[in-house]
Coordinates of C-alpha atoms in Angstrom, one line a residue:
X17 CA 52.9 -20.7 -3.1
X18 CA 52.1 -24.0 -1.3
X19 CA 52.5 -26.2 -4.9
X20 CA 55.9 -27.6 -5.8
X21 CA 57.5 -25.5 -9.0
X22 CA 57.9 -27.3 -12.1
X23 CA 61.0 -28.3 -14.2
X24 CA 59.0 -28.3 -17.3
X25 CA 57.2 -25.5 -18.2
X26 CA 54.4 -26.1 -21.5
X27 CA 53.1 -23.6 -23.6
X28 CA 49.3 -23.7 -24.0
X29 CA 48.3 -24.0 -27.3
X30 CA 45.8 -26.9 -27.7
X31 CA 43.0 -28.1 -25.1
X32 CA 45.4 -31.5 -26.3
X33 CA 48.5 -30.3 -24.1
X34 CA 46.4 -28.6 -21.5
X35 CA 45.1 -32.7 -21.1
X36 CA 48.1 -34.3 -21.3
X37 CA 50.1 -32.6 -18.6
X38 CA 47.1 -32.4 -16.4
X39 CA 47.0 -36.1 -16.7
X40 CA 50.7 -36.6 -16.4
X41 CA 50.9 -34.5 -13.4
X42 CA 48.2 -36.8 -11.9
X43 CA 49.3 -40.4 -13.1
X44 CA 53.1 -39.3 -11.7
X45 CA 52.4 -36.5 -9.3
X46 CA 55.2 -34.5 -10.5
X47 CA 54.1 -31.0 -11.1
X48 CA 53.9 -29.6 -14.5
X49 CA 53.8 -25.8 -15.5
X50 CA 51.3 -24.1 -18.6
X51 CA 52.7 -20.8 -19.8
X52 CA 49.5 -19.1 -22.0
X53 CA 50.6 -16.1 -23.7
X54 CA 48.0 -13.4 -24.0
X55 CA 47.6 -14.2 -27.4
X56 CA 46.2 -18.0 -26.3
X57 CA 44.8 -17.1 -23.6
X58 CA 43.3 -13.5 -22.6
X59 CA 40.8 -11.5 -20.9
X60 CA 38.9 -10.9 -24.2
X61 CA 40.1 -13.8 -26.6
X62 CA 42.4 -16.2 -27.2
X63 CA 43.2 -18.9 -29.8
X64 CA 43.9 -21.7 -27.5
X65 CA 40.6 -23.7 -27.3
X66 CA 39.2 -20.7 -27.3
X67 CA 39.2 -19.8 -24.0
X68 CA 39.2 -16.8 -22.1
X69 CA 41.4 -16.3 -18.7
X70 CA 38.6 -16.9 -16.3
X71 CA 37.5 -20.2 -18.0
X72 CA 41.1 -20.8 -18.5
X73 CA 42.1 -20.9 -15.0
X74 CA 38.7 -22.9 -14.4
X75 CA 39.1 -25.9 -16.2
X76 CA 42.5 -26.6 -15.0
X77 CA 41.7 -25.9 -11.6
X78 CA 38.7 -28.5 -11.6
X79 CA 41.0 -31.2 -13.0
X80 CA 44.7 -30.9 -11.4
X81 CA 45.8 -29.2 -8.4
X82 CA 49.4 -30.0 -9.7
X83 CA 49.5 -27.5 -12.6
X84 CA 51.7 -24.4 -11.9
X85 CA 49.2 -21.8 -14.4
X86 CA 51.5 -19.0 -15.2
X87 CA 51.1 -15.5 -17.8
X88 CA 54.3 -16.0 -20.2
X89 CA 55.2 -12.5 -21.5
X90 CA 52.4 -10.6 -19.8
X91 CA 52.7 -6.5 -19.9
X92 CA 53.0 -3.9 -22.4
X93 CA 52.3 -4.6 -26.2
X94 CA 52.2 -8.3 -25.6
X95 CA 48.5 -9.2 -26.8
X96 CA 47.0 -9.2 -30.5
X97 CA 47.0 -5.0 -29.7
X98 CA 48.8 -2.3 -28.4
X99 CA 48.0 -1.3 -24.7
X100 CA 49.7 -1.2 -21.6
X101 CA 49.3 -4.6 -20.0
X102 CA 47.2 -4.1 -17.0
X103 CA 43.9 -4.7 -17.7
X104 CA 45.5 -8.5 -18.8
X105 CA 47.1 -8.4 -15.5
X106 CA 44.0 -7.4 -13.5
X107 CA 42.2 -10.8 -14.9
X108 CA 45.2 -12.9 -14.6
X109 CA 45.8 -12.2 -10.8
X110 CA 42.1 -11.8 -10.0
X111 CA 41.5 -15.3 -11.5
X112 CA 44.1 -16.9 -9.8
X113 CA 47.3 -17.5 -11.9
X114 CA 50.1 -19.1 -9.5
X115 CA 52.9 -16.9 -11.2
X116 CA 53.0 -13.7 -14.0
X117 CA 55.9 -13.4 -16.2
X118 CA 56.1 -9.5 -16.4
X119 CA 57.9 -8.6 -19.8
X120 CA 57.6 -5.3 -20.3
X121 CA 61.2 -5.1 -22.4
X122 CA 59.8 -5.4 -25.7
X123 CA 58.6 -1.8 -25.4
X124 CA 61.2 -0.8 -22.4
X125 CA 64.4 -2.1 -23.4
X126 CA 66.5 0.2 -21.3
X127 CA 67.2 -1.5 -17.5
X128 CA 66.3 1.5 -15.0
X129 CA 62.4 2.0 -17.5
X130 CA 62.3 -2.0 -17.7
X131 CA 62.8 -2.4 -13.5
X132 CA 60.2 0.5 -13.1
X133 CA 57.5 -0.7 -15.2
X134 CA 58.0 -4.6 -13.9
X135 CA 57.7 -2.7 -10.0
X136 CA 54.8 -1.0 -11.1
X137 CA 53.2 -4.2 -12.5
X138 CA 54.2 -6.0 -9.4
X139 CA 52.5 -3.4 -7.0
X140 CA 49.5 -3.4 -9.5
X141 CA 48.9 -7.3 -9.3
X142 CA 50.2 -7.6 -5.4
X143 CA 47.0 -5.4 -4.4
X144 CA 44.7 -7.9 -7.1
X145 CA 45.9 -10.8 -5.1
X146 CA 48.9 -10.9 -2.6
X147 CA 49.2 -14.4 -2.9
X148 CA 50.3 -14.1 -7.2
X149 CA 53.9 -14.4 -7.8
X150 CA 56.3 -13.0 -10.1
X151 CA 58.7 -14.5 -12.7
X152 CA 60.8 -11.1 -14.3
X153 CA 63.4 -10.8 -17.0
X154 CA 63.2 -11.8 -20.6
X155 CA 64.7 -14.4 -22.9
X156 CA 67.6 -12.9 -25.2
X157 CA 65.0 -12.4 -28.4
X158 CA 63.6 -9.7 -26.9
X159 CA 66.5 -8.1 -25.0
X160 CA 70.0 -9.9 -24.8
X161 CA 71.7 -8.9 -21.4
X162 CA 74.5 -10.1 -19.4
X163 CA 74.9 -11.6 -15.7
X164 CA 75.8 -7.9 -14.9
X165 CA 72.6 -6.4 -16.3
X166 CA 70.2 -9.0 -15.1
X167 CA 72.5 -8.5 -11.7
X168 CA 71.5 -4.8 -11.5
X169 CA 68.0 -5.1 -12.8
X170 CA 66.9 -7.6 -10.2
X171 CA 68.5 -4.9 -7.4
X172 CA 66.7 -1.9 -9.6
X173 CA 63.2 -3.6 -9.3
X174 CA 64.5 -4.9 -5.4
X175 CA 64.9 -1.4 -4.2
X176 CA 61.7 -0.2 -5.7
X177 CA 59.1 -2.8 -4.1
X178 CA 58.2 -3.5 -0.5
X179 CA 59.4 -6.6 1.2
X180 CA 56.2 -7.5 0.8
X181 CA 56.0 -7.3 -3.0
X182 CA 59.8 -8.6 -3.8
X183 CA 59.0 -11.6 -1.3
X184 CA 56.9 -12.8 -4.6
X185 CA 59.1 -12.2 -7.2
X186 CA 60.0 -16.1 -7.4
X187 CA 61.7 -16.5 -10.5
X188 CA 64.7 -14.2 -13.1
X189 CA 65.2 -15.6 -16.7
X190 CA 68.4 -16.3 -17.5
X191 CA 70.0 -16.4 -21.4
X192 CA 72.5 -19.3 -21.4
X193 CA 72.2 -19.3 -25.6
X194 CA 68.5 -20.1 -27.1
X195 CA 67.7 -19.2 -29.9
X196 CA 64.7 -20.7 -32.6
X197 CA 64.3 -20.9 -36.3
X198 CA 62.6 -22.5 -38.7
X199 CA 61.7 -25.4 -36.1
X200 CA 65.3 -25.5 -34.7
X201 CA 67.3 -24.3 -31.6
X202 CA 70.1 -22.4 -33.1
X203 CA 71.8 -20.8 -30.1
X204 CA 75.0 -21.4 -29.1
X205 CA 75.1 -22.3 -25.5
X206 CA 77.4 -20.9 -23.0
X207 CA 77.7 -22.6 -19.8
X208 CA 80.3 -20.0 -17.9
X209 CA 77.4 -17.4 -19.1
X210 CA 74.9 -20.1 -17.3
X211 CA 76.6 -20.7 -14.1
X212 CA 76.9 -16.5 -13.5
X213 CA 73.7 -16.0 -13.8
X214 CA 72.6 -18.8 -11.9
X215 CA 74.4 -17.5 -9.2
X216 CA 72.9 -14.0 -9.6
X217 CA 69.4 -15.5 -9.0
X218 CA 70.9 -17.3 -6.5
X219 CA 72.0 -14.0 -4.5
X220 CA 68.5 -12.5 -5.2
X221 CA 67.5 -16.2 -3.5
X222 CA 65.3 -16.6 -6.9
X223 CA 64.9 -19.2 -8.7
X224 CA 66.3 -19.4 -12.5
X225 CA 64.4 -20.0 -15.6
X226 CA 65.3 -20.6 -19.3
X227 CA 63.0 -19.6 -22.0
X228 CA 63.0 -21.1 -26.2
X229 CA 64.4 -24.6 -24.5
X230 CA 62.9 -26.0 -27.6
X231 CA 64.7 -28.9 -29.6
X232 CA 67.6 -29.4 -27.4
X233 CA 68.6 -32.6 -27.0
X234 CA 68.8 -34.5 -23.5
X235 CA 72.3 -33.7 -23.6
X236 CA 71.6 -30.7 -23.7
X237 CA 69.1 -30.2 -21.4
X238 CA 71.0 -32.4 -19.1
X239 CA 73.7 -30.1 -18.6
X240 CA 71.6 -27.0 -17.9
X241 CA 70.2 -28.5 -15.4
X242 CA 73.4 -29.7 -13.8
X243 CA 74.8 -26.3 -14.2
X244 CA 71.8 -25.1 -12.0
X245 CA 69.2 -24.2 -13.7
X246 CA 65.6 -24.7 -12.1
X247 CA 63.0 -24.4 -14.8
X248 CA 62.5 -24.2 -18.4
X249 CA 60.1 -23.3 -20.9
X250 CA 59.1 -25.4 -23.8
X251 CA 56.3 -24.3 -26.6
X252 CA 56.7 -24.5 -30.0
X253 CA 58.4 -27.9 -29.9
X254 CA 55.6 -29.5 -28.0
X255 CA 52.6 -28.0 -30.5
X256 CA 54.7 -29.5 -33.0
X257 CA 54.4 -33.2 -32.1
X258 CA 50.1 -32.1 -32.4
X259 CA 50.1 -31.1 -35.4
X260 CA 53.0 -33.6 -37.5
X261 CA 50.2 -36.3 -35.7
X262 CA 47.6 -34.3 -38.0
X263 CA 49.2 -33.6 -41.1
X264 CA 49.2 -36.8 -41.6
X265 CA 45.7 -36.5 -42.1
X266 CA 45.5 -35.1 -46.0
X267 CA 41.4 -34.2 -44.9
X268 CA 42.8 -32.4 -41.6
X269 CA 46.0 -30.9 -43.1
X270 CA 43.9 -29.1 -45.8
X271 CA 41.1 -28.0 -43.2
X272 CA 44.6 -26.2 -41.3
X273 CA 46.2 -25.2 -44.5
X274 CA 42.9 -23.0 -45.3
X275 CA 41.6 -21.5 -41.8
X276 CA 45.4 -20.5 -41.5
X277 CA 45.6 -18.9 -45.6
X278 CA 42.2 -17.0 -44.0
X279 CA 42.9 -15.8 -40.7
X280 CA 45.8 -14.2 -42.3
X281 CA 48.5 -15.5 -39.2
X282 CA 50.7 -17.4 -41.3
X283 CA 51.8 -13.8 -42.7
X284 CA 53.8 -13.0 -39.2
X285 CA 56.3 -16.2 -39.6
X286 CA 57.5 -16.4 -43.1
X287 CA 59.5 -13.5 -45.4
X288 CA 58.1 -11.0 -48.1
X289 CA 57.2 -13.2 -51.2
X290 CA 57.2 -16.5 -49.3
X291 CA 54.3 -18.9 -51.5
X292 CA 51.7 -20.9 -49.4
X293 CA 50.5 -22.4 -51.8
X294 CA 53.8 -24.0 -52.9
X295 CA 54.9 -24.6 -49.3
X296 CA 51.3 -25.6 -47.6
X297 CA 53.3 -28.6 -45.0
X298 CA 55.6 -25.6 -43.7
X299 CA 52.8 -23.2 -42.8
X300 CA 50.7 -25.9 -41.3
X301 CA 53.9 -27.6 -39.4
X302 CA 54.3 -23.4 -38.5
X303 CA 50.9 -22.3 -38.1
X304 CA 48.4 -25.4 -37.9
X305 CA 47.9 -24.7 -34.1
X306 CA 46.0 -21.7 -35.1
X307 CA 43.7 -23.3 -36.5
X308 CA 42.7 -26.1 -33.8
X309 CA 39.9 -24.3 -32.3
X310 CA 38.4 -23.8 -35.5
X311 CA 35.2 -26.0 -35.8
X312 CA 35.2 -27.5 -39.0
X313 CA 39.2 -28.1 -37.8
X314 CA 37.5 -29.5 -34.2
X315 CA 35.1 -31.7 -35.8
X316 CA 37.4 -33.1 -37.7
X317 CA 39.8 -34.3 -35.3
X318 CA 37.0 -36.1 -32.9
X319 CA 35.4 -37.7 -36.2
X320 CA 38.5 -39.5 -37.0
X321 CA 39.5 -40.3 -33.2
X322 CA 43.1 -38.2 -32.9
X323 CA 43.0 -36.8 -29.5
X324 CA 44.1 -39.6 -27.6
X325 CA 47.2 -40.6 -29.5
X326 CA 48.0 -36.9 -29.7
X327 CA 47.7 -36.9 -26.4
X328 CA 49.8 -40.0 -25.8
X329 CA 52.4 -38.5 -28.1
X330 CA 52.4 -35.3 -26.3
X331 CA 53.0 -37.3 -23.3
X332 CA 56.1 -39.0 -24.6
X333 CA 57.6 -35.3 -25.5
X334 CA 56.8 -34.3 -21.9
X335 CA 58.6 -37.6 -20.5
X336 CA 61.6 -36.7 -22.8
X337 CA 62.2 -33.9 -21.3
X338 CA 61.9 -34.1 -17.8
X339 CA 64.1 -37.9 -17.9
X340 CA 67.0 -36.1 -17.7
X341 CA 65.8 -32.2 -16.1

């Protein structure tokens, strides 16, 4: 890959943050990174905006030739169904994502069935496109390993690829201590655990990457990044700033509140016998993002003018970070 990789890394929930890093990457020429999960983005649907992978890929591509467009958690079990991954992969690499996170622990926690299926994915989405690459590993939610394990799973999937194949595989996720809840980052960081597995990707001559880097301080985002880390992915932090900008709105807060009570997603974040009704500003400030591509929600939000200071305070969250990555 000819573009320069990204510190920053943004989740892709709203045509909003899609805009503003495109037009931070151009006003600064510092590249920025958009991590759709198949659940924003996919083949065959997609909440963010909307879009589909193919039209995806196509609007960033006309705007910014900055943006790093990589799958987050691509593979088995990963979308809004069950099913094995590769017919999201086929679109991703045949519509030209620069990098695929392949995540196939959520169903394969076990290291020797985890390295096999992220090889066979590999081989899969190397004869799409040779020129995709590869981010592999997982963040500690899904499967907590050590410097040891991610050691021998990056030598597991090494011995079963080609040179031609491994020669892609760009970036290993590291666990240094993330962890979020209820809008907080409540892992407990370990910098010996950070500076081992930096120097494990550093053997494999990848390149490391933290996931869940959400509401850390710069302090704290400042010392991962002395202690060698490359890259790191932000999401639900940055959605956040969006939707606090409209929930301030009482017209737009209630037009989230009910298209998330109906689509039924607020469900997958809150505990048996958690109230709505009494908690509305927690399942919008959870769930509001949901509901952006609605168009009564849409509509809304261009009537009363709220896209360009979201935008503009999207921008300042993206400048936060990166002043001291």
């Amino acid at each position: 890959m000819s573009k320069q990789m990204p510190k920053l890394y943004l989740g892709a929930m709203s045509k909003n943050i899609i805009d503003a890093a495109i037009e931070y990457s151009a006003d600064t020429g510092e590249a920025v990174g958009l991590i759709p999960s198949r659940r924003q983005v996919d083949f065959n649907s997609g909440y963010a905006n909307n879009w589909k992978t193919k039209e995806f890929v196509s609007y960033i591509r006309k705007r910014s030739k900055l943006i790093v467009i990589q799958r987050d958690h691509g593979g088995p079990n990963q979308g809004d169904n069950e099913d094995d991954g590769m017919e999201s992969f086929f679109y991703d690499s045949s519509s030209g994502f620069d990098l695929i996170h392949i995540d196939p622990w959520k169903k394969y926690p076990s290291l020797e069935k985890a390295s096999e299926i992220t090889a066979n994915c590999i081989k899969f989405c190397h004869l799409v496109n040779p020129a995709c690459e590869y981010e592999i590993g997982t963040e500690q939610a899904i499967r907590k390993y050590e410097s040891e394990e991610l050691d021998l799973f990056l030598d597991l999937v090494r011995n079963k690829t080609n040179d031609a194949e491994w020669d892609k595989v760009r970036y290993a996720v590291i666990q240094s201590g993330t962890k979020l809840s209820s809008g907080k980052n409540t892992g407990e960081f370990d910098k010996n655990k950070l500076e081992r597995m930096v120097k494990v990707c550093s053997a494999h001559r990848l390149l490391s990457k933290e996931h869940n880097g959400d509401y850390l301080n710069q302090d704290q985002i400042k010392i991962r990044f002395e202690w060698g880390l490359d890259s790191i992915n932000v999401a639900p932090e940055i959605v956040n700033i969006e939707s606090k900008i409209l929930m301030a709105n009482p017209r737009v807060s209630d037009l989230m509140f009910d298209e998330c009570i109906a689509s039924g997603r607020w469900e997958k974040w809150f505990p048996k016998g958690f109230d709505p009704y009494i908690n509305k500003e927690s399942v919008v400030l959870v769930c509001g993002h949901y509901s952006y591509s609605n168009p009564i929600v849409s509509e809304a939000i261009r009537e009363l003018g709220l896209n360009e200071e979201i935008k503009k305070q999207l921008r300042v969250g993206i400048e936060r970070i990166l002043l001291c990555a």
